[in-house]
Coordinates of C-alpha atoms and ligand atoms in Angstrom, one line a residue:
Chain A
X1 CA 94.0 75.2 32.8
X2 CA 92.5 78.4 31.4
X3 CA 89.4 80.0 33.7
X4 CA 88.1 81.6 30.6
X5 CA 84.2 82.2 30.0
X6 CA 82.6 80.0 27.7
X7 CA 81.3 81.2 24.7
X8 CA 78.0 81.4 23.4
X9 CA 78.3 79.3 20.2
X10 CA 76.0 76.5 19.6
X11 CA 76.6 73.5 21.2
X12 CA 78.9 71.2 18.9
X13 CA 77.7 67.9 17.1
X14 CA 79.1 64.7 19.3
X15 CA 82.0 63.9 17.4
X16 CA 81.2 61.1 14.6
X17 CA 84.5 58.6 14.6
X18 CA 86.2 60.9 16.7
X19 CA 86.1 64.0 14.3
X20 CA 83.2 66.9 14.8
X21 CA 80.8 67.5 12.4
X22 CA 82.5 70.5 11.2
X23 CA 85.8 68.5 11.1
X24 CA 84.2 65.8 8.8
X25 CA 82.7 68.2 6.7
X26 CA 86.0 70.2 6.2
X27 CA 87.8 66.8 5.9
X28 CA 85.5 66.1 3.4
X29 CA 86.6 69.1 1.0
X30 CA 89.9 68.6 1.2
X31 CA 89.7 65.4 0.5
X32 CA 87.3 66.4 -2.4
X33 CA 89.9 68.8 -3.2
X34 CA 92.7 66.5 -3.1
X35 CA 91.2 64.5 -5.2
X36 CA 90.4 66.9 -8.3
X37 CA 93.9 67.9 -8.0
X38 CA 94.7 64.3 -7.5
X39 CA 97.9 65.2 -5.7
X40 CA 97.4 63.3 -2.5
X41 CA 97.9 64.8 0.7
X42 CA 101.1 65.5 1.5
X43 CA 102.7 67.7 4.9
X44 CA 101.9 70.4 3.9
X45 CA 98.2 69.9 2.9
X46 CA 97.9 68.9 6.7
X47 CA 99.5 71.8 8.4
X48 CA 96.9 73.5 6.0
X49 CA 93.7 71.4 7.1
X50 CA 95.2 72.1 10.6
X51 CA 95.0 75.5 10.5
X52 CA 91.7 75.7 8.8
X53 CA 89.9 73.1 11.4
X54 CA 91.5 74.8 14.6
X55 CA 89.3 75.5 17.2
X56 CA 88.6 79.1 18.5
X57 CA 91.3 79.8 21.2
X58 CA 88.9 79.4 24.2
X59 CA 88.2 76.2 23.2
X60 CA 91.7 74.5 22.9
X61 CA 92.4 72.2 25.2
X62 CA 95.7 72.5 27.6
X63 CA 97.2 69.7 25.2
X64 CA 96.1 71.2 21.8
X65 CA 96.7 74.8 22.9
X66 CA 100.3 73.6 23.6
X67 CA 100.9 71.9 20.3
X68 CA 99.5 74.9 18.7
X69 CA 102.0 77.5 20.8
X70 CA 104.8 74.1 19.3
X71 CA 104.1 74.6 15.6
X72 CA 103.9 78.5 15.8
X73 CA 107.4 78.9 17.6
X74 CA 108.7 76.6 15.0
X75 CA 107.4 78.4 12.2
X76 CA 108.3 82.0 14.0
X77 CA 111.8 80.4 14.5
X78 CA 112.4 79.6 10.9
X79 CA 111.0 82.9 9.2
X80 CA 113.2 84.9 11.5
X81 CA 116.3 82.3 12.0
X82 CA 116.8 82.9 15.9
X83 CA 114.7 81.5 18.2
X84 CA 111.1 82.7 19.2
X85 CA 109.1 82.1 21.9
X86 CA 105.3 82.1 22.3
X87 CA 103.1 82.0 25.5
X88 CA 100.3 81.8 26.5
X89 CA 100.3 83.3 30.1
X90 CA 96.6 83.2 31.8
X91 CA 95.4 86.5 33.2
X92 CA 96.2 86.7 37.4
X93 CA 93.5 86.7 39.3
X94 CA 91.9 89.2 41.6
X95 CA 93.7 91.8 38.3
X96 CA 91.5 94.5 36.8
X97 CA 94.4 96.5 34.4
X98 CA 94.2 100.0 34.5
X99 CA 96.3 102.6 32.9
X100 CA 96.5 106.5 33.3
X101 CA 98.0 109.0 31.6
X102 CA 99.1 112.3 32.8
X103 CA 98.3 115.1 30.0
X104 CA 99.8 118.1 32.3
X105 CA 103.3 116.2 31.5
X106 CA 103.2 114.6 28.4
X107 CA 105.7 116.0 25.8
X108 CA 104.5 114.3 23.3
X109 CA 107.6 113.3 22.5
X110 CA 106.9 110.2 21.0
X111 CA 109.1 107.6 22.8
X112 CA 106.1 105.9 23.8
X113 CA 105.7 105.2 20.2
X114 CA 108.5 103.4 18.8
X115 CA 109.3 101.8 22.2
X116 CA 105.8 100.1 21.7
X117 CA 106.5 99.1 18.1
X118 CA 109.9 97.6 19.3
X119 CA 108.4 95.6 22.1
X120 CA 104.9 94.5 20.1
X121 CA 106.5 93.8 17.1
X122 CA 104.5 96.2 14.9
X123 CA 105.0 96.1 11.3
X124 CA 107.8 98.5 10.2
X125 CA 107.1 98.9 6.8
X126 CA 104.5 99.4 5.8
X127 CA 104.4 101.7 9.1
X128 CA 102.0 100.4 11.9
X129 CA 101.9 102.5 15.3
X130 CA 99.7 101.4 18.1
X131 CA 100.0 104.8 20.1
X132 CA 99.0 107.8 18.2
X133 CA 100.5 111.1 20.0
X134 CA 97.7 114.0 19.3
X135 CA 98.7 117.5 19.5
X136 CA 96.0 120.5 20.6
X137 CA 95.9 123.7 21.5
X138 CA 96.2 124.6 25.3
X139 CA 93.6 127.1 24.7
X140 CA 91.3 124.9 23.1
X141 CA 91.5 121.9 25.1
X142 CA 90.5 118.7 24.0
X143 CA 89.4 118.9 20.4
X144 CA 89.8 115.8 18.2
X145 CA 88.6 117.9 15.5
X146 CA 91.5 119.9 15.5
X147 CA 94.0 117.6 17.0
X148 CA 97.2 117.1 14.7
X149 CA 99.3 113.8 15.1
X150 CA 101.6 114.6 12.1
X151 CA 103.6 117.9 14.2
X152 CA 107.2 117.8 13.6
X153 CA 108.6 120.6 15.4
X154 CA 112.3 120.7 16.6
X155 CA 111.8 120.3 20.2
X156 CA 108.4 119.6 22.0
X157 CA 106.9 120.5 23.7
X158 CA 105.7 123.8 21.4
X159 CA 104.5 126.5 22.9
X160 CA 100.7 126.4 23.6
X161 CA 100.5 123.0 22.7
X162 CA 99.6 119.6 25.0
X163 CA 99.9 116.2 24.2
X164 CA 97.2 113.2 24.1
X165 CA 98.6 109.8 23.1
X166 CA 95.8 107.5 22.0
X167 CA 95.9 104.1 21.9
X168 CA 93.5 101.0 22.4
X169 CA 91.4 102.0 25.7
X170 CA 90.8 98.8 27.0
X171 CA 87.1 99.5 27.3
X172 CA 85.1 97.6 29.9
X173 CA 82.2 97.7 27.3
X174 CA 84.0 97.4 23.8
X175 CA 82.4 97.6 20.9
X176 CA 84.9 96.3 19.1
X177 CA 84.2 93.2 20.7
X178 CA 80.2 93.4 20.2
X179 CA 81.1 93.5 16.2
X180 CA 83.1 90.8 15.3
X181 CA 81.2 88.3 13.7
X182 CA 83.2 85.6 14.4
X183 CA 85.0 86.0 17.9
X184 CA 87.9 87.1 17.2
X185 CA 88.8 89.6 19.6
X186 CA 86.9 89.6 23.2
X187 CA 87.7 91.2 26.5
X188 CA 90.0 88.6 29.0
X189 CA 89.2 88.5 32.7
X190 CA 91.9 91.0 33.2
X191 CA 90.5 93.5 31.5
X192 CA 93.0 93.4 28.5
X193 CA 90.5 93.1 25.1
X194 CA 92.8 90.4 22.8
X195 CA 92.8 89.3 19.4
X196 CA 93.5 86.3 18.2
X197 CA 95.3 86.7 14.7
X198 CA 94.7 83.6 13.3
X199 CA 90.8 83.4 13.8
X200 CA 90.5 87.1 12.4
X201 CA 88.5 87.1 8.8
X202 CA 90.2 90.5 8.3
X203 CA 85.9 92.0 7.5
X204 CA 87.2 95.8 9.7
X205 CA 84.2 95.6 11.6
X206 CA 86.1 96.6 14.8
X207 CA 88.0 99.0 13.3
X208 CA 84.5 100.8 12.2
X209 CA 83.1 100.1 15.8
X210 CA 86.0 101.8 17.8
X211 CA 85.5 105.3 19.0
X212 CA 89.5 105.7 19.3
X213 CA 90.4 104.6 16.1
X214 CA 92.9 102.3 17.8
X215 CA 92.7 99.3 15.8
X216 CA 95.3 98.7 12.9
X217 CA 94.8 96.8 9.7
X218 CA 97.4 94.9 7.8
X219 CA 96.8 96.3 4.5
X220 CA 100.1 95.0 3.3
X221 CA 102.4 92.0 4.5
X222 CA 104.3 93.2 7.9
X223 CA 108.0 93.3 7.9
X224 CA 110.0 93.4 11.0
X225 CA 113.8 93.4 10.4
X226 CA 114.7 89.6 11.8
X227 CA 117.4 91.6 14.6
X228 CA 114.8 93.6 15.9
X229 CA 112.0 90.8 16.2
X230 CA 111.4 90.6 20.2
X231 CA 111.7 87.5 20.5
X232 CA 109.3 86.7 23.6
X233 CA 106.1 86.8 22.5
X234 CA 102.2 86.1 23.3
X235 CA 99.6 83.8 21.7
X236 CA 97.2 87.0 21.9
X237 CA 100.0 89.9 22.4
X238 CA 103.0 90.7 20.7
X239 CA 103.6 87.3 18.3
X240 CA 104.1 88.2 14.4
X241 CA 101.2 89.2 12.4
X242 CA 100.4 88.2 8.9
X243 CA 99.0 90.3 6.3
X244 CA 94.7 90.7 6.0
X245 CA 94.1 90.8 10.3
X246 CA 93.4 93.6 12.8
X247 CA 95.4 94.8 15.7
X248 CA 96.1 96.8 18.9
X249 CA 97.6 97.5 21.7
X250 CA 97.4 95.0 24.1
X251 CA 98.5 96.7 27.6
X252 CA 102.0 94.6 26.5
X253 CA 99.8 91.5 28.1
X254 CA 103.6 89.5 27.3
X255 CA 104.9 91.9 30.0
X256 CA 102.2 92.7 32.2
X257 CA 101.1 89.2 32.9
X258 CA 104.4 88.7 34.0
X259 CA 104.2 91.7 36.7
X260 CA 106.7 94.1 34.1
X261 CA 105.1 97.4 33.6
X262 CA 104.3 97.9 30.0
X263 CA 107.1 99.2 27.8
X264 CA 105.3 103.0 27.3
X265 CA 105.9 103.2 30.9
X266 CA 109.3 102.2 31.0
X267 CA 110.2 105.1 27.9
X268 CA 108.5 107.9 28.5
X269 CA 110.6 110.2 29.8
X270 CA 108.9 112.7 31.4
X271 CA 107.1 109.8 33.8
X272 CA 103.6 110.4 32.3
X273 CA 102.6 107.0 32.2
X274 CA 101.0 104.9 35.1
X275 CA 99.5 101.6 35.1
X276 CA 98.2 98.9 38.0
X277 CA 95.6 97.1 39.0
X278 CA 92.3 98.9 39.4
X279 CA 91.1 96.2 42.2
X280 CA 94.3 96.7 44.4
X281 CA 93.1 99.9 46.7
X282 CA 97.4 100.5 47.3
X283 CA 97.9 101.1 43.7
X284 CA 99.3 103.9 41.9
X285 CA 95.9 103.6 39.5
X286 CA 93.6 103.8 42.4
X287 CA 95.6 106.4 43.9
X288 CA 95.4 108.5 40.8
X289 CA 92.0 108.0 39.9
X290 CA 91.2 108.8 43.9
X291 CA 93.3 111.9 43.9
X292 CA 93.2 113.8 40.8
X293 CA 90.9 115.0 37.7
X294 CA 90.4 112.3 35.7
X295 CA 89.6 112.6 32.2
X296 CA 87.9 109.9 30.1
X297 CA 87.9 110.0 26.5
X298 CA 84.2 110.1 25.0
X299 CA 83.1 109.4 28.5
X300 CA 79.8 110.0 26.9
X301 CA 79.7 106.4 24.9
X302 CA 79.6 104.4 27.9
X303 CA 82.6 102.0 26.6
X304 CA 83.9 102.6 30.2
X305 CA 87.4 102.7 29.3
X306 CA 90.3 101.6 31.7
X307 CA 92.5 104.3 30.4
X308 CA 92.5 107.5 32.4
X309 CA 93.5 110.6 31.4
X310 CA 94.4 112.5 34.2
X311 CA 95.7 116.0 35.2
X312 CA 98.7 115.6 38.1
X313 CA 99.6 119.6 38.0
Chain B
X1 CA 117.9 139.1 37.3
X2 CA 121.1 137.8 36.8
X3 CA 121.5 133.6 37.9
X4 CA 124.1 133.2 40.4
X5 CA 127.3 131.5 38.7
X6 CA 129.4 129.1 40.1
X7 CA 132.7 129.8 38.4
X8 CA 135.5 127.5 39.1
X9 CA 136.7 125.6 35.9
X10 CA 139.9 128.3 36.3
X11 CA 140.7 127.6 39.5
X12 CA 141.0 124.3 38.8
X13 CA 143.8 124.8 37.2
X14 CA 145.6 127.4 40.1
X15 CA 144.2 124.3 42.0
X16 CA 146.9 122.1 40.7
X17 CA 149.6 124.7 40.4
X18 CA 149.3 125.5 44.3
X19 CA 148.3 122.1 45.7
X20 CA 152.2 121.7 44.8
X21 CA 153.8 123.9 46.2
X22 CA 151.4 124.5 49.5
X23 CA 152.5 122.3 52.7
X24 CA 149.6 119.8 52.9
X25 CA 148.3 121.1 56.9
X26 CA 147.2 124.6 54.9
X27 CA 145.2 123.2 52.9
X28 CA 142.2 123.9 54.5
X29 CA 142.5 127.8 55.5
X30 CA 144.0 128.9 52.1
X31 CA 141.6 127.3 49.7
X32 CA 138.5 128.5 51.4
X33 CA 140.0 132.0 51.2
X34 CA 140.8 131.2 47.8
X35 CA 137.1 129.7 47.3
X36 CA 138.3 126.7 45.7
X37 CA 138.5 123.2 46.5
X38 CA 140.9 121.7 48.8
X39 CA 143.5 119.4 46.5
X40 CA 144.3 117.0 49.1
X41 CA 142.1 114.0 50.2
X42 CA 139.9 113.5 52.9
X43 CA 141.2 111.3 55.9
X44 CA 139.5 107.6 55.4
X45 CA 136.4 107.1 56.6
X46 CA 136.6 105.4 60.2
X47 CA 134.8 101.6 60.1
X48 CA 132.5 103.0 62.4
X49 CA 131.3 105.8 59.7
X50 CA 131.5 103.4 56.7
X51 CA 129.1 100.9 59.3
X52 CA 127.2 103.8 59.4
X53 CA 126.7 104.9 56.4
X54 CA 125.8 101.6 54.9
X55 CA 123.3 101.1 57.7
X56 CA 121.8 104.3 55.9
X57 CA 122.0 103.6 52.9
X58 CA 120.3 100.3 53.4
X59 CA 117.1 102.0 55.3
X60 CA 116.8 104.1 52.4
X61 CA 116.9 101.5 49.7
X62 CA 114.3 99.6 51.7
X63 CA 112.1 102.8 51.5
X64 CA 112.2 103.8 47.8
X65 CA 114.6 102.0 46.0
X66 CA 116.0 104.6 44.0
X67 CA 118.1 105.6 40.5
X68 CA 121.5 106.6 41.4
X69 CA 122.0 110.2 41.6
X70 CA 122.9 112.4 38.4
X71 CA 126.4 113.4 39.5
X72 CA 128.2 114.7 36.7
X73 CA 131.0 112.8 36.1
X74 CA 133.8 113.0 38.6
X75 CA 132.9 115.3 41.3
X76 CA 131.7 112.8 43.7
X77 CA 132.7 112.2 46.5
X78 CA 132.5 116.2 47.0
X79 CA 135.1 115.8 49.8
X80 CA 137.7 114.8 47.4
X81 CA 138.1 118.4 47.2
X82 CA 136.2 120.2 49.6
X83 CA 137.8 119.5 52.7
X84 CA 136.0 119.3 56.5
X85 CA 138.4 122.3 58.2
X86 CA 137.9 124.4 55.3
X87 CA 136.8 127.9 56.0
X88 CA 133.2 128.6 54.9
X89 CA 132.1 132.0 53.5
X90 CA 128.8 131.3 54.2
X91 CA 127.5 134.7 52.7
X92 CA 126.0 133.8 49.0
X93 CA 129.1 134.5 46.4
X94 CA 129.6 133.6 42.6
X95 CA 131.9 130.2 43.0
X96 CA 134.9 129.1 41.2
X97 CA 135.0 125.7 39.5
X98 CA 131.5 125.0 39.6
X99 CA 130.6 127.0 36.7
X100 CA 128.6 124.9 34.7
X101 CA 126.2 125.5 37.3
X102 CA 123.6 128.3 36.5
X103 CA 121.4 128.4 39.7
X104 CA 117.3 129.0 38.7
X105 CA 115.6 128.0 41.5
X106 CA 115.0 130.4 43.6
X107 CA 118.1 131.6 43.5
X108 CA 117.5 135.1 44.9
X109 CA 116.7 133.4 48.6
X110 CA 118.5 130.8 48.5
X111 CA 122.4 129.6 47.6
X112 CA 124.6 126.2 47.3
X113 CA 124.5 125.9 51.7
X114 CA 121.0 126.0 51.6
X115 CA 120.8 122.5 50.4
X116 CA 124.8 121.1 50.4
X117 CA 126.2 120.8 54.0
X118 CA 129.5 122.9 54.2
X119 CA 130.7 120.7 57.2
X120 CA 130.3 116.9 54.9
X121 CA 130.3 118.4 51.5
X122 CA 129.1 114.5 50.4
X123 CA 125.8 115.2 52.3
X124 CA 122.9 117.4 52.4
X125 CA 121.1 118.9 54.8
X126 CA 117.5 119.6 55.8
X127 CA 116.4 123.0 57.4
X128 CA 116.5 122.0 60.8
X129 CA 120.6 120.5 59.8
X130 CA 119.9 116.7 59.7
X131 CA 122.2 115.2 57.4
X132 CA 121.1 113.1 54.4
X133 CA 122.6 111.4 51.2
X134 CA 122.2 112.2 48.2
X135 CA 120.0 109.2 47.6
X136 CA 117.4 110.8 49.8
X137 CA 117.4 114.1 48.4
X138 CA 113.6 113.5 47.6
X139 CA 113.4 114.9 51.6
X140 CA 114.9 117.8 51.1
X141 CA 112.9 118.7 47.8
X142 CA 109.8 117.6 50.1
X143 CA 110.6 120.5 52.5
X144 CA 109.1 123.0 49.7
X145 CA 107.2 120.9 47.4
X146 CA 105.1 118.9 50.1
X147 CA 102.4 118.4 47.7
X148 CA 104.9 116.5 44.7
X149 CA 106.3 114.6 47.3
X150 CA 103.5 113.1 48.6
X151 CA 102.2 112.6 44.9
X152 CA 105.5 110.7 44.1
X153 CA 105.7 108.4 47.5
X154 CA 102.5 107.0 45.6
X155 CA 103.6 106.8 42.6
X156 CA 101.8 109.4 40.8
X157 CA 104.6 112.2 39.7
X158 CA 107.8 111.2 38.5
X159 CA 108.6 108.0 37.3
X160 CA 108.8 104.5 38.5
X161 CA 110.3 101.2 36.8
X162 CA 110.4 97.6 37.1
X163 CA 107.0 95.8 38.3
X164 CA 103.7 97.0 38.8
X165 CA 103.1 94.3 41.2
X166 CA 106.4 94.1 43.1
X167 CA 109.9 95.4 42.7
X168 CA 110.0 98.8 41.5
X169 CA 112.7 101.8 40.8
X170 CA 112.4 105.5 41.6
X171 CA 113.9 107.9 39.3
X172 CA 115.0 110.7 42.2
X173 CA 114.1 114.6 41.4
X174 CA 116.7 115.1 40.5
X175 CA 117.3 112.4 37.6
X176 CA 114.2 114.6 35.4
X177 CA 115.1 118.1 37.5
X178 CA 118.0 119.2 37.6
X179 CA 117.7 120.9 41.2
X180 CA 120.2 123.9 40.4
X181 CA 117.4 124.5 37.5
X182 CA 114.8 122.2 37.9
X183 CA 112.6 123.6 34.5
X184 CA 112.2 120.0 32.4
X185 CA 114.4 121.3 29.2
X186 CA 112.2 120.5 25.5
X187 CA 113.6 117.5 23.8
X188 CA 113.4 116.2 20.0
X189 CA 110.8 114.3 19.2
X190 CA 110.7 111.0 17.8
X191 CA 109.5 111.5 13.7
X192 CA 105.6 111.9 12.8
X193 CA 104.1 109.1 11.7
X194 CA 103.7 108.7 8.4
X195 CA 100.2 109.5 6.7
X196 CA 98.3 107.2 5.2
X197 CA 98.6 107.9 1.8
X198 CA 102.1 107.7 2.0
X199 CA 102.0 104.0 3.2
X200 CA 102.0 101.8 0.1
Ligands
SF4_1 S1 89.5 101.4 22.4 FE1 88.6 100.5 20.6 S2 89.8 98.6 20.2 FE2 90.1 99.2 22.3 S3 88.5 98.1 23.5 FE3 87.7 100.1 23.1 S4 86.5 99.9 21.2 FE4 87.9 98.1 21.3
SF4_2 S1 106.8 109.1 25.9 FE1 105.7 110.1 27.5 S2 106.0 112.3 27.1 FE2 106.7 111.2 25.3 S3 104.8 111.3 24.0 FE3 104.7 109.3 25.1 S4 103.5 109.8 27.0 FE4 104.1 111.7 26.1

C-alpha cells in the first residue's frame, strides 16, 4: 500500500449504486452519446469510458492501480511488439534524493544526454532531451543570458569554456507543482516531483512556472524506434508518452527506487555526476554539500532545489 | 623540456632474435645491460605467494571494489618479461620497448622506479618500499595527491558505479588518468541538440 499524502480535493459524493457521482454523470454521457450514435457500446467504448473515469493516481486503490499498470503493459506490449513492463515502485523510506553536479569537471560532452534519452524513453523524433548541456565563458561565469547549448566544436572541452547541464531540479518548493490545475504533477515523499501522463490536460502551465525551463512538451506524437524502447518502465517515470502531455526528468525514479544510480551517473565520463540520499549523513551528497562550494541555480527563488552544483577543484 | 621516452618497440624484436640463441641462465644479466625485457618466463608462483596474493587481493576488493586496471593489452603480468635477477640501471634513462609511453607527470623528478618496483615488476611500490598491486594504486597516487584521495574514498572525485545505496564500483586513477600523463585528453561531443525551429 502506497503512504502517499492525501490530496486536497473535495470530499467525493458516496457512491449512488456503487458508481460516484462523477462516474454516473460521465456514464451518463456516454450513454447519451452512445445513443445519438446509436452504436451501442462495444470494447472499445469501455477501455475509453475507463480511461476517462480513472481516478487521479493517489487515489487508486492497490487492486485498481494494479489492473491499471495490467492494461498499460498490454497496450505498451502491443504498440512496440516485445514485452514492456510497468511499475509502480513506492518511494523508500527515510530517502530525501539529492543530486550534485561537479562544474570544475564537466566536459560537456553530452553523454549524459542521449544516455538519459535511451533509458527514459524520450521521444526521438521529434527530438526531446531532458538534460540541456549549457556552455559559458570561464571568464564570465554563470550567465544564462549568454549561455549557448547549441556548441558543436570538435572536441570539448573548448578553451575558456565550462559546462552546466540543466535538467529538472527537483525543487523542494516547485512551482511547477503549485500551477497545475488539475494535479498532475506533485512532489513524492522522496523528493522526486512526478507526472502522471495520463491525468495531464497538456494547458503548459508548468512549463511557464519553471525557472529551469526543464519541462518538455509533446508538441508532436513521440516515436521511439520499437528496438530501443527500454523496456522496464515506471507508472510516473520512464513509460511511453503520448502526444499533448508534459515531461521531465525524473531522477530515473525506474532505477533509483530500485537502489541503481541514475543512468547520467553511470555515462558521464569524466565522473561529474553524484547522487544519494540527502538524509543519509555517510553519503556522497552530504559529503559534497558538507565539503565543497556549492552552487544552487536561482538560489534567489526559494524553489530549494535538490540539485547542487558544486565546485570539486 | 623534452618528455622522457620509453623506446622499446625495436628491441622487441632483437628480443626475439637473441632469446634464441642466449642460454636461458643469462637471461637476466644480459637483457638489463641490454635494457630490455627478459624473454624467458618467471618461475611459478609458489602456493604460498598465490595464497598470498589472493589474500590481498580480497582485502582490497573489500575496501573499494575497484575497475580493473587499464593495462594495455598484453604486457601484464610485467614479469613475463622483466625478470627478478635482472640488473637494474636505476639512474633515469630513455627505455626500449615501452615507447608508447611519453612520461608528463612530473617527469623531471621522477622516472618509471619511482612508482613500478624493479625487484616484482607486477607490483608497485610506495615511498617507504611497501609493495602494492596494481589494484591499489589509488595509495600510491594518495602519496602526492592527499587531498583527491580523500575526496575519492568518499565518493566525491572520480567516478563510482552500481548502487547508491549498496554495492558500488570504483573506476581507479588511473582508468580516467593515465598516470604516465595523467592530463584528461578532450573528447568529441555527442551532437547539439536540435533548435526548436528545426523540430517539426
Ligand atoms: S526544476 Fe522546474 S520542473 Fe523541476 S521541480 Fe523545479 S519547477 Fe518543477
Ligand atoms: S556526461 Fe558528464 S562530462 Fe559529459 S556533459 Fe554530461 S555531466 Fe558533463
Amino acid at each position: 500500500m502506497r503512504e502517499l499524502p492525501t490530496l486536497p480535493l473535495p470530499a467525493p459524493a458516496p457512491p449512488a449504486e456503487g458508481y460516484s457521482r462523477r462516474e454516473a454523470l460521465v456514464m451518463g454521457l456516454f450513454a447519451l452519446a452512445a445513443a445519438a450514435t446509436a452504436t451501442g457500446c462495444s470494447a472499445a467504448d469501455k477501455l475509453a469510458y475507463e480511461e476517462f473515469v480513472q481516478k487521479h493516481f493517489k487515489d487508486l486503490s492497490p487492486e485498481e492501480l494494479k489492473d491499471r499498470l495490467a492494461s498499460m503493459e498490454k497496450r505498451y506490449t502491443e504498440q512496440f511488439g516485445k514485452e514492456v513492463k510497468v511499475s509502480a515502485t513506492p518511494p523508500m523510506p527515510g530517502v530525501l534524493f539529492g543530486y550534485a553536479l561537479d562544474l570544475s569537471r564537466c566536459i560537456g560532452c553530452r553523454r549524459c544526454v542521449y544516455g538519459c534519452v535511451e533509458e527514459n524513453n524520450q521521444s526521438r523524433d521529434p527530438q526531446t532531451h531532458w538534460i540541456t548541456v549549457l556552455e559559458m565563458d570561464k571568464e564570465e561565469g554563470v550567465n544564462l543570458q549568454n549561455a549557448n547549448a547549441f556548441y558543436d566544436h570538435e572536441t570539448v572541452p573548448a578553451p575558456g569554456k565550462f559546462y552546466m547541464p540543466v535538467a529538472c531540479q527537483h525543487c523542494e518548493n516547485p512551482p511547477c507543482v503549485k500551477v497545475c490545475p488539475v494535479q498532475a504533477t506533485w512532489k513524492e515523499p522522496d523528493g522526486i516531483v512526478v507526472i502522471d501522463y495520463d491525468w495531464c490536460i497538456g494547458c503548459r502551465n508548468c512549463i511557464a512556472a519553471c525557472p529551469y525551463g526543464a519541462r518538455r512538451f509533446n508538441w508532436g506524437k513521440p516515436s521511439i524506434p520499437k528496438d530501443e524502447l527500454n523496456p522496464n518502465t515506471e507508472y510516473l517515470g520512464n513509460r511511453p508518452r503520448q502526444r499533448g502531455v508534459v515531461e521531465k526528468c525524473s531522477f530515473c525514479l525506474q532505477r533509483v527506487r530500485k537502489g541503481l544510480y541514475p543512468k547520467c551517473v553511470e555515462v558521464c565520463p569524466v565522473g561529474a555526476r553524484k547522487f544519494g540520499n540527502l538524509l543519509d549523513p555517510e553519503s556522497e551528497i552530504r559529503y559534497i554539500i558538507e565539503n565543497k562550494r556549492v552552487y544552487i541555480l536561482k538560489e534567489e527563488l526559494n524553489t530549494q532545489p535538490k540539485f547542487f552544483y558544486y565546485y570539486g577543484l | 623540456m623534452r618528455p622522457v621516452r620509453l623506446t622499446m618497440a625495436g628491441a622487441a624484436v632483437a628480443l626475439m632474435l637473441a632469446a634464441a640463441c642466449r642460454p636461458v641462465e643469462d637471461h637476466g644479466a644480459r637483457w638489463s645491460k641490454a635494457r630490455g625485457p627478459a624473454a624467458v618466463k618467471p618461475a611459478e608462483p609458489s602456493p604460498a605467494t598465490k595464497g598470498a596474493k589472493a589474500t590481498e587481493v580480497a582485502r582490497t576488493a573489500a575496501l573499494y571494489p575497484v575497475a580493473p586496471p587499464p593495462f594495455s593489452d598484453g604486457v601484464f603480468p610485467c614479469s613475463e618479461c622483466h625478470g627478478k635477477t635482472d640488473v637494474v640501471n636505476r639512474t633515469p634513462h630513455p627505455v626500449e620497448f615501452h615507447e608508447d609511453i611519453v612520461l608528463h607527470h612530473d617527469e623531471k623528478n621522477r622516472w618509471c622506479l619511482d612508482c613500478h618496483d624493479a625487484q616484482n615488476r607486477d607490483k608497485l611500490h610506495l615511498a617507504d618500499g611497501r609493495l602494492i598491486d596494481f589494484t591499489e594504486s589509488y595509495r600510491l597516487c594518495g602519496q602526492c595527491h592527499g587531498p583527491t584521495l580523500r575526496n575519492w574514498k568518499a565518493g566525491e572525485h572520480g567516478k563510482r558505479t552500481g548502487s547508491w545505496n549498496g554495492a558500488k564500483q570504483y573506476l581507479l586513477c588511473a582508468n580516467c588518468h593515465s598516470p604516465h600523463s595523467p592530463h584528461f585528453k578532450p573528447i568529441k561531443p555527442k551532437p547539439a541538440p536540435m533548435r526548436q525551429e528545426a523540430i517539426k
